[in-house]
Amino acid sequence: MKSNGFTVNAVNVADVSTFRQRSGVPDYMASCHTAVVGGYAIEGHVPAGDVKRLLAERPQARGLAVRPACRKARPAWTRPEK
């Protein structure tokens, strides 16, 4: 993210699930990294370009996520797939 112009303030937390919950990340979207950027939750390896687009468009969404075992960014969270 730094190489794409973002200022990164990495903080290791003892209980990441509590941080995710406070950030609005549903349990079924939990992944390897959680961030808050411009008021949006970012979960997993979301490409910087997608985060920039999110910030530019400011849609009504909680954030972006790359689901575990999935490399495709989702523009907003939906119900879990069955």
Backbone as a ProteinNet text record, in pm:
[ID]
protein_1_A
[PRIMARY]
MKSNGFTVNAVNVADVSTFRQRSGVPDYMASCHTAVVGGYAIEGHVPAGDVKRLLAERPQARGLAVRPACRKARPAWTRPEK
[TERTIARY]
82.7	0	87.9	200.1	290.8	337.3	370.8	421.4	313.5	189.1	77.5	26.1	106.3	73.4	-3.9	-29.9	-102.8	-5.7	-49	25.4	-21.3	71.7	37.9	79.7	-13.7	13.6	-26.2	67.2	39.2	38.1	-65.8	-80.4	-118.2	-37.5	-71.8	-163.5	-275.1	-371	-379.2	-408.8	-416.2	-536.4	-646.9	-769.3	-821.4	-778.7	-817.6	-967.4	-1032.8	-1176.9	-1254.6	-1212.1	-1276.9	-1257.3	-1135.8	-1107.9	-1193	-1202.8	-1286.2	-1431.6	-1480.6	-1619.5	-1643.5	-1555.1	-1568.3	-1559.6	-1486.8	-1468.9	-1582	-1672.6	-1786.7	-1761.7	-1656.9	-1625.4	-1704.3	-1792.7	-1866	-1769.9	-1800.6	-1713.4	-1684.1	-1784.8	-1764	-1672.8	-1639.3	-1548	-1409.3	-1386.9	-1257.1	-1147.5	-1034.9	-922.8	-793.7	-685.9	-553.8	-514.7	-568.8	-534.3	-662.1	-665.9	-779.8	-727.7	-790.6	-751.2	-875.1	-859	-963.3	-900.4	-961.6	-911.1	-1027.1	-1016.5	-1120.6	-1257.3	-1261.7	-1388.8	-1441.6	-1372.6	-1411.6	-1321	-1378.6	-1300.2	-1243.9	-1117.6	-1050.2	-1002.3	-1043.5	-1013.6	-941.6	-823.3	-746.1	-659.4	-612.1	-521	-599.5	-669.8	-746.2	-646.8	-652	-559.6	-574.1	-461.9	-460.4	-550.5	-554	-639.2	-785.9	-827.6	-967.2	-996.4	-899.3	-916.8	-925.9	-841.1	-846.1	-980.9	-1032.5	-1163.3	-1272.9	-1267.3	-1363.5	-1362.6	-1245	-1233.6	-1279.6	-1258.4	-1300.7	-1452.3	-1512.8	-1656.7	-1742.6	-1685.2	-1754.9	-1894.1	-1905.8	-2037.6	-2086.9	-2216.4	-2270.6	-2231.4	-2122.7	-2070	-1990	-1971.1	-1886.6	-1739.7	-1710.7	-1571.6	-1552.2	-1427.8	-1389.8	-1322.6	-1337.7	-1273.1	-1230.9	-1121.9	-1083.1	-1104.6	-1201.3	-1236.8	-1124.6	-1115.4	-1013.5	-1019.8	-903.5	-890.1	-949.4	-964.6	-1021.2	-939.6	-891.1	-806.7	-883	-1012.3	-1090	-1155.1	-1131.2	-1190.5	-1340.1	-1415.7	-1560.4	-1591.6	-1674	-1699	-1777.3	-1851.1	-1922.9	-1958.8	-1984.6	-2017.2	-2160.4	-2177.2	-2311.1	-2325.5	-2438.6	-2458.3	-2358.8	-2324.5	-2230.8	-2287.3	-2197.7	-2239.5	-2265.8	-2363.6	-2396	-2359.7
-118.1	0	125.5	119.8	234.8	272.3	172.9	200.3	256.3	255.2	310.7	441.3	503.2	634.9	639.7	525.1	522.7	536.6	607.7	611.6	492.2	411	288.6	302.3	276.3	273.2	134.5	40.3	-98.4	-111.5	-175.3	-197.6	-343.2	-414.5	-551.5	-547.3	-618.3	-620.6	-761.5	-770.1	-900.3	-981.2	-914.1	-983.9	-922.5	-979.2	-924.1	-936.6	-1035.9	-1051.7	-933.2	-881	-764.1	-642.4	-625.9	-515	-527.1	-648.1	-669.3	-635	-679.6	-652.8	-502.7	-430.3	-284.6	-215.7	-276.2	-218.7	-255.8	-344.5	-382.1	-497.6	-574.2	-688.1	-810.6	-864.2	-985	-1103.2	-1193.7	-1308.9	-1388.2	-1402.4	-1484.3	-1417.1	-1289.1	-1219.9	-1203.5	-1255.6	-1241.3	-1304.5	-1235.1	-1281.9	-1256.9	-1238.9	-1231.8	-1094.5	-987.8	-852	-770.1	-679.9	-591.1	-449	-357.9	-217.3	-130.1	-6.8	93.6	208.1	240.2	345.2	437.5	562.1	658	620.5	550.8	509.2	376.4	316.9	186.7	76.8	-39.4	-155.8	-222	-260.8	-329.6	-462.1	-571.3	-704.2	-789.3	-837.8	-923.4	-842.3	-907.3	-845.7	-773.2	-667.6	-588.3	-502.8	-507.7	-426.9	-277	-206.7	-63.5	14	-25.4	43.1	35.8	-77.2	-91.4	-4.3	7.4	94.4	239.6	279.4	416	444.6	349.1	366.4	379.7	297	304.4	444	496.4	628.4	739.7	721.7	822.4	823.4	704.4	693.2	703.6	669	676.2	612.5	485.7	421.2	391	362.1	317.7	171.8	148.7	13.7	15.6	-99.8	-109.2	-112.6	-166.5	-175.2	-272.3	-315.3	-413	-530.8	-647.4	-766.5	-860.9	-928.5	-1044.4	-1161	-1243.4	-1353.8	-1456.2	-1527.4	-1631.6	-1727.7	-1763.9	-1855.7	-1796.4	-1665.4	-1598.4	-1473.1	-1456	-1341.8	-1229.4	-1240.3	-1137.7	-1043.9	-915.4	-817.5	-807.3	-796	-778.7	-633.2	-566.4	-425	-392.1	-485	-463.8	-600.8	-607.9	-737	-774.1	-901.3	-956.3	-1077.3	-1144.2	-1264.9	-1371.3	-1462.2	-1569.4	-1656.4	-1702.2	-1793.7	-1930.6	-2001.2	-2135.2	-2240.3
0	0	0	73.1	76	-64.9	-144.1	-278.5	-370.6	-323.8	-400.9	-341	-256	-203.7	-74.4	-13.3	113.1	229.9	332.5	457.9	539.8	583.3	656.2	801.7	890.8	1033.6	1081.8	1076.8	1114.8	1266.7	1317.6	1460.8	1481.9	1557	1592.8	1713.8	1706.2	1816.8	1872.8	2001.9	2068.2	2021.1	1993.9	1953.7	1824.5	1712	1581.8	1556.9	1614.6	1592.2	1649.6	1762.7	1821.1	1731.2	1678.1	1586.5	1460.5	1406.1	1287	1315.8	1428.9	1464.8	1476.4	1543.1	1555.9	1420.3	1327.5	1194.3	1099.1	1142.1	1059.9	965.3	989.7	903.7	951.2	867.6	907.2	922.7	1013.5	1038.2	911.3	824.4	705.2	603.1	623	532.5	592.4	712.2	778.2	692.9	686	606.1	682.9	611.4	673	727.2	670.5	713.4	723.1	821.3	836.5	847.3	774.9	780	774.2	817.4	801.7	723.1	610	521.2	485.6	523.2	489.6	541.9	655.1	713.2	661.8	564.8	510.3	565.9	589.8	630.4	505	511.6	402.5	459.9	399	453.8	350	386.3	296.8	201.8	96.4	-0.7	-110	-73.1	-168.8	-247.9	-379.8	-460.2	-430.9	-429.8	-400.3	-496.1	-621.8	-718.7	-681.7	-625.2	-582.9	-461.5	-371.2	-254.2	-299.9	-394.6	-446.9	-512.7	-586.8	-650.6	-545.2	-441.8	-331.7	-270	-244.6	-183.1	-277	-405.4	-503.3	-522.1	-524.7	-551.1	-425.8	-308.9	-179.7	-181.9	-223.5	-225.1	-84.1	-73.8	54	70	138	160.5	289.3	347	466.2	429	309.7	268.6	155.7	140.2	38.6	105.8	43.8	99.3	-11.7	13.5	-65.7	28.7	-7.4	81	89	200.1	213	94.6	44.6	-69.7	-196.4	-200.7	-317.4	-343.6	-463.9	-495.1	-564.1	-577.4	-646.4	-544.8	-560.1	-468.5	-492.7	-386.1	-394.6	-364	-444.3	-424.2	-297.4	-246.8	-119.9	-66	63.5	121.1	93.1	67.5	47	138.5	128.2	208.6	168	258.8	222.7	112.2	27.3	-78.6	-17.6	-71.8	-19.5	-119.7
[MASK]
++++++++++++++++++++++++++++++++++++++++++++++++++++++++++++++++++++++++++++++++++

